[in-house]
XYZ file of C-alpha atoms in Angstrom:
645
model
C 6.765 229.083 57.590
C 9.419 230.614 59.485
C 10.415 228.013 61.918
C 14.283 227.785 62.816
C 15.431 224.441 62.023
C 18.136 222.933 64.465
C 19.858 220.727 61.886
C 20.831 221.785 58.409
C 18.640 220.564 55.538
C 21.765 219.139 53.720
C 22.405 216.868 56.750
C 19.221 214.655 55.790
C 20.199 211.204 54.549
C 18.565 207.927 53.908
C 19.393 204.543 53.026
C 20.120 203.631 49.467
C 17.134 201.308 49.209
C 14.700 204.074 50.679
C 15.686 206.570 48.187
C 12.382 208.169 46.785
C 12.664 209.710 43.105
C 10.803 209.734 39.944
C 12.222 206.394 39.198
C 10.325 204.826 42.024
C 7.075 206.123 40.570
C 5.288 203.417 38.599
C 2.052 202.904 36.803
C 0.925 199.402 36.449
C -0.660 197.958 33.401
C -4.267 197.211 33.658
C -3.838 193.559 33.620
C -0.917 193.494 35.715
C -3.062 195.583 38.338
C -5.567 192.935 38.519
C -3.308 190.015 38.762
C -1.168 191.840 41.716
C -4.442 192.729 43.586
C -7.140 190.135 42.382
C -8.938 190.564 45.796
C -9.684 194.044 45.051
C -11.830 192.694 41.686
C -12.960 189.123 42.868
C -13.229 189.072 46.649
C -11.376 185.906 47.883
C -9.490 183.542 45.973
C -10.054 180.028 47.293
C -10.055 176.631 45.189
C -13.529 176.291 44.433
C -14.795 174.474 47.741
C -16.801 177.466 48.906
C -19.211 179.065 46.722
C -17.843 182.489 47.268
C -14.642 181.565 45.901
C -13.099 183.613 43.465
C -13.533 181.199 40.226
C -17.364 181.493 40.891
C -17.129 185.380 40.582
C -15.050 184.715 37.245
C -18.112 182.635 36.035
C -20.646 185.181 37.445
C -18.989 188.113 35.541
C -19.590 186.370 32.233
C -22.884 185.233 33.088
C -24.020 188.617 34.183
C -23.323 189.992 30.756
C -25.491 187.014 29.225
C -28.245 187.663 31.576
C -28.375 191.475 30.872
C -28.905 190.643 27.084
C -32.025 188.436 28.333
C -33.169 191.363 30.657
C -33.113 193.789 27.580
C -35.221 191.327 25.673
C -32.710 189.587 23.544
C -31.930 185.639 23.775
C -33.929 183.285 25.905
C -31.259 180.666 26.575
C -27.701 180.569 27.811
C -25.450 177.402 27.760
C -22.775 176.956 30.519
C -20.380 174.049 30.099
C -17.363 173.331 32.330
C -15.091 170.845 31.076
C -12.830 168.777 33.231
C -13.719 171.002 36.238
C -11.367 173.664 35.140
C -12.381 175.261 31.636
C -15.615 177.100 31.268
C -17.653 177.974 28.288
C -20.669 180.324 28.227
C -22.743 181.087 25.056
C -25.589 183.442 24.799
C -28.047 184.357 22.107
C -28.187 187.958 22.562
C -27.196 190.739 20.253
C -23.533 190.059 20.305
C -20.702 192.679 21.172
C -20.221 194.963 18.507
C -17.434 193.675 16.288
C -15.123 196.417 16.217
C -14.988 196.737 19.940
C -14.681 193.184 20.892
C -11.165 193.313 21.815
C -11.574 196.623 23.871
C -14.678 195.265 25.923
C -11.936 192.169 26.770
C -9.160 194.236 27.669
C -9.428 197.978 28.062
C -10.632 199.039 31.606
C -13.825 201.121 31.980
C -15.070 200.140 28.765
C -18.769 198.856 28.052
C -22.034 199.340 26.745
C -23.526 199.841 30.130
C -22.631 203.564 31.210
C -25.469 204.476 28.788
C -28.836 203.412 30.683
C -30.513 203.391 27.253
C -28.937 200.198 26.455
C -28.573 198.555 29.617
C -31.159 200.577 32.037
C -31.001 198.274 34.906
C -27.775 196.113 34.650
C -25.591 194.660 37.519
C -22.189 195.378 35.704
C -21.782 199.283 35.462
C -17.950 199.363 36.306
C -16.798 198.201 32.892
C -14.547 195.926 34.810
C -15.912 192.428 35.144
C -14.826 190.543 31.861
C -11.525 192.417 32.199
C -10.982 190.772 35.320
C -11.696 187.119 33.888
C -9.329 187.890 31.037
C -6.231 189.067 33.257
C -7.112 185.908 35.816
C -7.098 183.484 33.120
C -4.498 181.446 31.495
C -6.749 180.951 28.544
C -9.415 183.649 27.357
C -11.280 183.347 24.258
C -14.258 185.820 23.185
C -16.283 185.350 19.978
C -19.230 187.567 18.870
C -21.641 187.102 16.025
C -23.952 189.894 14.859
C -26.202 189.578 11.615
C -24.403 186.938 9.990
C -20.656 188.300 10.654
C -18.364 186.996 13.424
C -15.069 187.694 15.026
C -12.846 186.031 17.708
C -9.925 186.968 20.002
C -7.852 184.960 22.261
C -5.793 186.279 25.173
C -3.388 184.783 27.865
C -3.428 186.426 31.052
C -4.941 189.425 29.614
C -2.257 189.458 26.631
C -3.677 189.285 23.146
C -2.193 186.433 21.163
C -4.745 185.977 18.257
C -7.444 187.696 16.499
C -9.424 186.852 13.499
C -10.884 189.037 10.801
C -14.591 189.964 10.582
C -15.765 187.042 8.602
C -19.280 185.689 7.409
C -20.797 183.196 9.598
C -24.185 181.300 9.803
C -23.926 181.092 13.598
C -27.006 182.591 15.393
C -26.182 186.240 17.146
C -24.824 186.161 20.642
C -21.646 186.028 22.301
C -19.488 183.086 23.493
C -16.872 183.241 26.080
C -14.249 180.602 27.091
C -11.942 180.743 29.901
C -9.375 178.741 32.263
C -8.813 180.410 35.520
C -5.018 180.754 36.328
C -3.810 177.821 38.436
C -1.033 180.064 39.783
C -3.673 182.183 41.473
C -6.329 179.810 41.861
C -3.992 177.046 43.632
C -5.784 173.459 42.828
C -9.007 174.785 41.956
C -11.761 172.917 40.521
C -15.621 174.095 39.840
C -18.024 172.118 41.808
C -21.218 171.509 40.079
C -23.393 172.040 43.226
C -22.206 175.550 43.614
C -22.424 176.276 39.942
C -26.059 174.974 40.006
C -27.073 177.186 42.891
C -25.608 180.135 40.946
C -27.519 178.976 37.739
C -30.928 178.639 39.648
C -30.832 182.001 41.123
C -30.439 183.622 37.629
C -33.505 181.661 36.531
C -35.491 182.550 39.675
C -35.045 186.214 38.986
C -35.554 185.844 35.191
C -38.714 183.808 34.760
C -38.711 182.369 31.288
C -34.866 182.381 30.802
C -33.370 178.839 30.321
C -30.108 177.971 31.132
C -28.466 174.564 30.252
C -25.540 173.533 32.369
C -23.642 170.690 31.097
C -26.938 169.356 29.185
C -29.411 170.044 32.186
C -31.903 172.494 31.795
C -32.776 175.122 34.616
C -35.814 177.362 34.346
C -38.238 178.983 36.526
C -41.906 179.972 36.022
C -42.972 181.454 39.282
C -39.752 183.458 40.047
C -39.189 184.070 43.992
C -41.976 181.663 44.753
C -39.978 178.689 43.346
C -36.891 179.862 45.187
C -38.315 179.918 48.598
C -40.123 176.743 47.933
C -36.468 174.990 47.059
C -34.604 176.685 49.953
C -36.886 176.122 52.971
C -35.979 173.285 55.275
C -39.157 173.660 56.851
C -42.647 173.342 55.636
C -44.259 176.974 55.367
C -47.297 177.657 58.031
C -49.107 179.249 54.792
C -49.105 179.559 51.310
C -46.127 181.511 50.348
C -47.453 185.055 49.516
C -46.081 186.132 46.230
C -46.385 189.749 45.083
C -44.935 191.398 41.699
C -44.696 194.927 40.291
C -42.800 196.852 38.088
C -39.107 196.475 39.152
C -39.938 194.358 42.487
C -41.030 191.133 43.321
C -41.132 189.647 46.811
C -42.240 186.026 48.560
C -42.928 186.100 52.116
C -43.996 182.816 54.319
C -43.370 182.069 58.189
C -41.977 178.638 59.375
C -41.696 177.087 62.852
C -38.196 177.923 63.211
C -36.052 180.482 65.113
C -34.762 183.361 63.665
C -35.410 185.455 60.441
C -34.063 184.200 56.815
C -33.754 186.544 53.749
C -32.763 186.031 50.175
C -32.288 189.571 48.609
C -31.215 190.688 45.004
C -30.653 193.815 42.813
C -30.657 193.568 39.189
C -30.251 189.704 39.242
C -27.357 190.091 41.598
C -27.775 187.964 44.969
C -26.612 190.539 47.555
C -25.651 187.863 50.493
C -24.922 190.640 52.670
C -28.025 192.779 52.068
C -28.054 196.413 51.980
C -30.590 199.284 51.688
C -33.075 197.502 49.894
C -33.262 194.624 52.510
C -33.273 196.912 55.529
C -36.149 198.697 53.758
C -38.132 195.615 53.215
C -37.763 194.065 56.591
C -38.894 197.531 57.925
C -41.842 197.669 55.306
C -43.373 194.147 56.243
C -42.837 194.845 59.910
C -44.679 198.070 59.745
C -47.475 196.877 57.263
C -48.209 193.643 59.344
C -48.468 195.861 62.724
C -50.759 198.200 61.135
C -52.920 195.660 59.617
C -53.375 193.728 62.986
C -53.864 196.942 65.041
C -51.615 195.790 67.535
C -48.709 197.136 69.353
C -46.388 194.100 68.261
C -42.735 194.127 68.425
C -41.167 193.798 64.921
C -38.845 191.117 66.327
C -42.257 189.090 67.020
C -43.525 189.782 63.619
C -40.442 188.523 61.781
C -39.660 185.709 63.899
C -39.675 182.602 61.684
C -40.252 184.715 58.600
C -38.677 183.542 55.241
C -38.417 185.851 52.658
C -37.161 187.202 49.255
C -36.937 190.486 47.695
C -35.767 191.361 44.214
C -35.503 194.857 42.871
C -34.233 196.695 39.995
C -32.494 200.182 40.095
C -30.904 202.227 37.564
C -27.183 202.396 38.053
C -27.041 200.480 41.243
C -24.149 201.362 43.879
C -22.531 198.401 45.455
C -20.089 198.571 48.206
C -17.620 196.372 46.523
C -16.672 194.993 43.182
C -18.022 191.699 44.177
C -21.560 193.389 44.530
C -22.780 191.539 47.808
C -24.251 194.494 49.566
C -26.549 197.341 47.842
C -25.467 200.989 49.136
C -27.800 202.869 46.580
C -30.179 205.430 48.351
C -32.414 206.001 45.394
C -34.016 203.661 42.519
C -32.679 205.897 39.936
C -31.661 209.394 39.150
C -35.044 210.860 39.000
C -36.821 208.028 41.194
C -37.771 207.717 44.866
C -35.572 206.348 47.470
C -35.166 202.623 47.614
C -36.965 202.874 51.119
C -39.887 204.567 49.813
C -40.120 202.697 46.613
C -40.145 199.206 48.694
C -42.304 200.729 51.397
C -45.031 201.917 49.152
C -45.212 198.714 47.199
C -45.449 196.524 50.322
C -47.906 198.567 52.112
C -50.231 198.694 49.243
C -49.904 194.920 48.054
C -49.457 193.297 51.236
C -52.203 195.204 52.991
C -54.666 194.174 50.000
C -53.524 190.501 49.901
C -54.446 189.881 53.643
C -57.679 191.588 53.314
C -58.318 189.122 50.401
C -56.976 186.056 52.386
C -58.097 186.348 55.832
C -57.036 182.634 56.579
C -53.515 183.683 55.906
C -54.154 186.585 58.024
C -55.023 184.428 60.809
C -51.972 181.996 60.650
C -49.548 184.961 60.642
C -51.408 186.448 63.678
C -51.239 183.231 65.638
C -47.559 182.878 65.109
C -46.881 186.498 66.175
C -48.779 186.027 68.921
C -46.753 182.870 69.899
C -43.435 184.653 69.408
C -44.635 187.574 71.585
C -45.650 184.989 74.439
C -42.604 183.307 74.195
C -40.512 186.461 74.360
C -42.420 187.838 77.255
C -42.064 184.461 79.041
C -38.136 184.818 78.437
C -37.765 188.266 79.641
C -36.589 187.335 83.130
C -34.357 184.356 81.754
C -32.836 186.517 79.034
C -31.868 189.278 81.462
C -30.309 186.981 84.051
C -28.596 185.346 81.243
C -26.843 188.630 79.968
C -25.890 189.767 83.193
C -24.435 186.211 83.781
C -22.565 186.437 80.433
C -21.014 189.807 81.317
C -19.941 188.573 84.643
C -18.292 185.511 83.331
C -15.592 187.513 81.755
C -15.628 185.684 78.245
C -12.113 186.917 77.353
C -10.752 185.205 80.105
C -12.689 182.027 80.511
C -14.155 180.846 77.329
C -13.071 183.200 74.448
C -9.586 183.993 73.197
C -10.789 186.827 70.822
C -8.439 187.947 67.851
C -7.052 191.409 67.501
C -9.409 192.862 64.821
C -12.131 192.830 67.399
C -9.955 193.600 70.406
C -8.315 196.750 68.962
C -11.235 197.834 66.788
C -8.810 198.276 63.862
C -10.886 197.704 61.064
C -14.620 198.304 59.534
C -17.548 196.098 60.664
C -17.654 194.619 57.162
C -14.059 193.952 56.930
C -14.089 192.306 60.371
C -16.897 189.829 59.449
C -15.151 188.762 55.865
C -11.697 188.340 57.768
C -12.385 186.618 60.942
C -12.803 182.928 61.938
C -13.656 181.274 65.403
C -12.726 177.769 66.382
C -14.973 175.941 68.666
C -12.629 173.653 70.299
C -12.984 170.518 72.543
C -11.358 171.110 75.710
C -8.529 173.249 76.919
C -5.792 171.025 75.352
C -6.912 171.620 71.894
C -7.695 175.386 72.473
C -4.567 175.816 73.934
C -2.399 174.087 70.635
C -4.534 176.175 68.352
C -4.079 179.583 70.407
C -0.444 179.216 70.247
C -0.272 179.059 66.639
C -3.283 180.931 65.262
C -3.212 184.171 63.231
C -4.100 186.346 66.318
C -5.220 189.050 64.001
C -8.008 187.083 62.349
C -8.667 183.724 64.247
C -10.325 183.594 67.562
C -10.927 180.456 69.929
C -13.762 179.323 72.171
C -13.101 176.360 74.291
C -16.108 174.424 75.046
C -16.105 172.150 78.375
C -17.373 168.711 78.126
C -20.077 167.535 75.593
C -22.717 170.185 75.034
C -26.544 169.490 75.511
C -28.563 167.748 72.773
C -30.775 170.633 71.846
C -32.919 168.702 69.477
C -36.775 169.769 70.356
C -35.796 171.981 73.106
C -37.166 175.465 73.677
C -35.236 178.594 73.086
C -34.872 178.612 77.017
C -32.062 176.551 76.639
C -30.216 179.360 74.981
C -30.162 181.223 78.324
C -30.239 178.542 80.875
C -27.586 176.644 79.696
C -24.426 178.313 80.369
C -22.328 176.709 77.761
C -24.646 177.752 74.897
C -25.489 181.105 76.612
C -21.829 182.070 76.576
C -21.460 180.797 72.726
C -24.335 182.787 71.655
C -22.792 186.082 73.611
C -19.409 185.063 71.975
C -20.745 184.981 68.393
C -23.255 187.890 69.042
C -26.249 185.651 67.807
C -28.975 186.874 70.109
C -30.626 189.596 67.581
C -29.772 187.049 64.619
C -26.902 186.387 62.447
C -26.987 190.268 61.243
C -24.584 190.835 64.177
C -22.408 187.700 63.730
C -18.698 188.595 64.878
C -16.906 185.985 62.987
C -17.462 185.229 59.167
C -16.279 181.546 59.891
C -17.574 179.474 62.576
C -15.281 176.457 62.699
C -15.721 173.229 64.394
C -12.745 171.918 65.685
C -13.284 168.547 67.595
C -11.134 165.152 68.119
C -10.747 162.717 65.203
C -12.875 160.312 67.349
C -16.143 159.013 68.572
C -16.556 161.693 71.180
C -15.286 164.462 68.829
C -17.839 163.503 66.514
C -20.598 163.279 68.891
C -19.673 167.077 70.154
C -19.777 168.171 66.367
C -23.277 166.563 65.630
C -24.444 168.282 68.860
C -22.969 171.694 67.928
C -24.294 171.339 64.516
C -27.762 170.174 65.944
C -27.728 173.504 68.121
C -27.143 175.786 65.068
C -29.801 173.931 63.183
C -32.225 174.384 65.975
C -31.682 178.148 66.770
C -29.763 179.596 64.002
C -30.382 177.687 60.694
C -29.541 180.735 58.692
C -25.884 180.611 59.938
C -25.899 177.245 58.097
C -27.701 178.333 55.190
C -25.621 181.347 54.588
C -22.528 179.194 54.819
C -20.752 180.396 57.767
C -20.479 177.179 59.687
C -17.565 174.656 58.877
C -15.918 171.439 60.213
C -12.060 171.633 60.456
C -10.089 168.752 58.713
C -7.385 167.669 60.808
C -4.848 164.844 59.813
C -5.967 161.341 61.183
C -2.289 159.963 60.699
C 1.439 160.852 60.604
C 3.506 158.813 58.612
C 7.202 159.304 59.098
C 10.483 157.829 57.599
C 12.096 156.619 61.026
C 15.466 156.754 59.323
C 15.583 160.225 57.980
C 13.146 162.117 60.007
C 14.874 163.499 63.190
C 12.120 165.751 64.252
C 8.626 166.393 63.698
C 8.218 168.917 60.890
C 6.128 171.987 61.349
C 4.458 171.816 57.927
C 2.346 169.583 56.109
C 3.964 167.328 53.386
C 7.109 169.058 53.591
C 9.522 169.260 50.465
C 11.948 166.510 52.020
C 8.844 163.863 52.275
C 10.020 162.827 55.440
C 6.745 163.261 57.323
C 3.331 163.041 55.348
C 0.163 163.986 57.267
C -2.750 161.975 56.077
C -6.464 162.795 56.228
C -7.905 159.509 55.397
C -6.879 155.725 55.107
C -6.424 156.185 51.403
C -3.804 158.740 51.974
C -2.301 156.591 54.783
C -1.858 153.481 52.539
C -0.198 155.691 49.807
C 2.070 157.252 52.156
C 2.916 153.856 53.784
C 3.717 152.636 50.238
C 5.942 155.492 49.443
C 7.848 155.325 52.522
C 8.332 151.530 52.398
C 9.701 149.496 55.197
C 10.859 152.717 57.120
C 7.296 153.923 57.724
C 6.374 154.979 61.245
C 2.812 155.754 61.609
C 1.163 157.482 64.382
C -2.688 157.599 64.714
C -4.217 161.184 66.028
C -7.088 160.716 68.156
C -6.944 163.973 69.590
C -6.138 167.633 68.707
C -4.538 167.842 72.020
C -1.892 165.197 70.903
C -1.089 167.447 67.984
C 2.048 169.678 68.765
C 1.512 173.529 68.091
C 4.262 173.486 65.712
C 2.307 170.896 63.604
C -1.028 172.742 64.062
C 0.620 175.683 62.488
C 0.251 173.877 59.033
C -3.328 172.914 59.474
C -4.864 176.170 60.101
C -2.845 178.339 57.911
C -3.423 179.179 54.347
C -3.728 175.717 53.369
C -6.642 174.886 55.756
C -8.915 172.200 54.947
C -12.836 172.983 55.867
C -15.741 171.287 55.010
C -18.535 173.557 54.958
C -21.684 172.608 56.404
C -24.477 172.719 54.091
C -28.387 172.737 54.421
C -30.823 171.940 51.536
C -34.570 171.199 51.274
C -33.741 167.785 49.931
C -31.532 166.831 52.871
C -34.737 166.056 55.102
C -33.084 167.714 57.974
C -36.384 167.249 60.033
C -36.137 163.464 59.515
C -32.445 163.277 60.248
C -32.605 165.000 63.283
C -35.444 163.130 64.523
C -33.450 159.683 63.897
C -30.296 160.746 65.029
C -30.719 163.192 67.642
C -34.291 162.499 68.746
C -35.529 159.703 71.187
C -35.844 156.682 68.932
C -33.157 154.737 71.103
C -34.067 151.241 69.910
C -34.248 152.266 66.239
C -31.104 154.116 66.582
C -29.162 151.354 68.500
C -30.117 148.641 65.824
C -28.963 151.249 62.871
C -25.479 151.197 64.847
C -25.006 147.825 65.171
C -25.882 147.059 61.472
C -23.379 149.711 60.646
C -20.801 148.883 63.004
C -17.185 148.900 61.638
C -14.134 147.711 63.622
C -11.170 149.852 62.823
C -7.808 147.718 62.020
C -5.274 149.387 64.618
C -2.517 146.573 63.700
C -0.293 148.981 61.901
C -0.845 151.865 64.052
C 1.882 152.796 66.462
């Protein structure tokens, strides 16, 4: 370069705190890096309320190692115990970690036995990171291995070795024991929930038939794999017996139900890939093409898959996932010398599903009828949907109903990151929407303002999605027309008033999602926002409303239940001033800031087969007015407002 400078190089200066020298270059210790950037290793943190919170990823990392032993043919039982909702102990009966490497596998990054595919040919944990992350993020971590009559134990605290025993004789059976207590300073106020742990454990047993996992004394085991899984998760009865096909390194289960949309469960090497990936894409394509060819009709793939409920599990060598949490498969091939994932799945489905249909003509007839019904409905809706789409565009969502978040408006991040980071509040009217809009995180939180009470969609046809303006615009805002794969917001949060009308609107929205997009609820995307019912203030010392919950001076306490209200009144004594919030619009924007920030309280809407959803909807949202009226009268509770100002 021969450019002339219009300044002297020696004139360049910088503030003292911006000096950049060798002294500013640091190499973080392995455990320090994990503790500073836990999200890189375990995804979101959370307190255990949601099934994808980090504490369950820690448990999964330990269980993965135990299940890998079973997959290799060692140990038929695993025990899992959770003590006091915070301490976890996992014991497998596999080969046990080589004793001389026990400390290394728990505390040295990129150390493990799964790099050599001869030992762990089709494992989920290939990065040598998982159990090290558990160690670093736990205040107590203990690992013990027993091999052929000899045992060794090591204990750590936040990744730091604090004690190790010599290798000593023992009469314990072979295997590995891990005990850990997640760090409360990272996972604030956490607690393991039994229902989330049970779901995780059931998935392991579905994918490893014959494996017994004993959780807090309760035994889980599956004899029929993915067939058992679908039988347990389906909220509607199947239209025909579940098609269950198994081959080398692949298993699928397929059926249809009288429901809208599609519902899939996908797994790789025992890992639940909640975000799908190359295997799920190939599976959906292969099933659609095989059914189309079998019937010899020019069916649309969307008609073939409407109402389909299916699961697919494959095993591949050295799988490539798109993140450390392994929720989406990125592998193109099933192994270094194997076919592509698409060809492997496609060839299996083409042969096995086609053979099954030729052997079970009555099942083929039911599928044909279902596909033809979907085709007729779609064609009948063609004109309506076209008009509805045009109307949605003309309405200008961003100005009238939807206040979007910046990551969508600016398109500044990748698609997957957008889905994981963004939320949308469905609010009741402009006043509540206005309060949230003023104090929300504009980068990640959007607001959709409802107008009045939505239509009761129970028993309604799909025409309502397009003929009802409110639902047409909501569907467009969420980008659900082609199913939840295009969902623009990871969290759909119902934010309604804490009164009878607000509860009614909440139920109407949940009914809408159950009717048309049940997978949205099953995959854990729908929440209800908890907002305080009461504000209790010390009227002598509180001069103004504080902008955050339960401030350090305790002048103002926000209460989410009668129990919390009574406790706050007892604390404030005679100086207590109680305000009952009956509408979100009554809560000032400054107060709202604390309720939708990092400490937001959300109740996830769940859907399980044992909930009896069809019966519940029929009773509460159907036309059984006399029965429902009698139920309300028999269960009526009169609220005592005597202490509420």
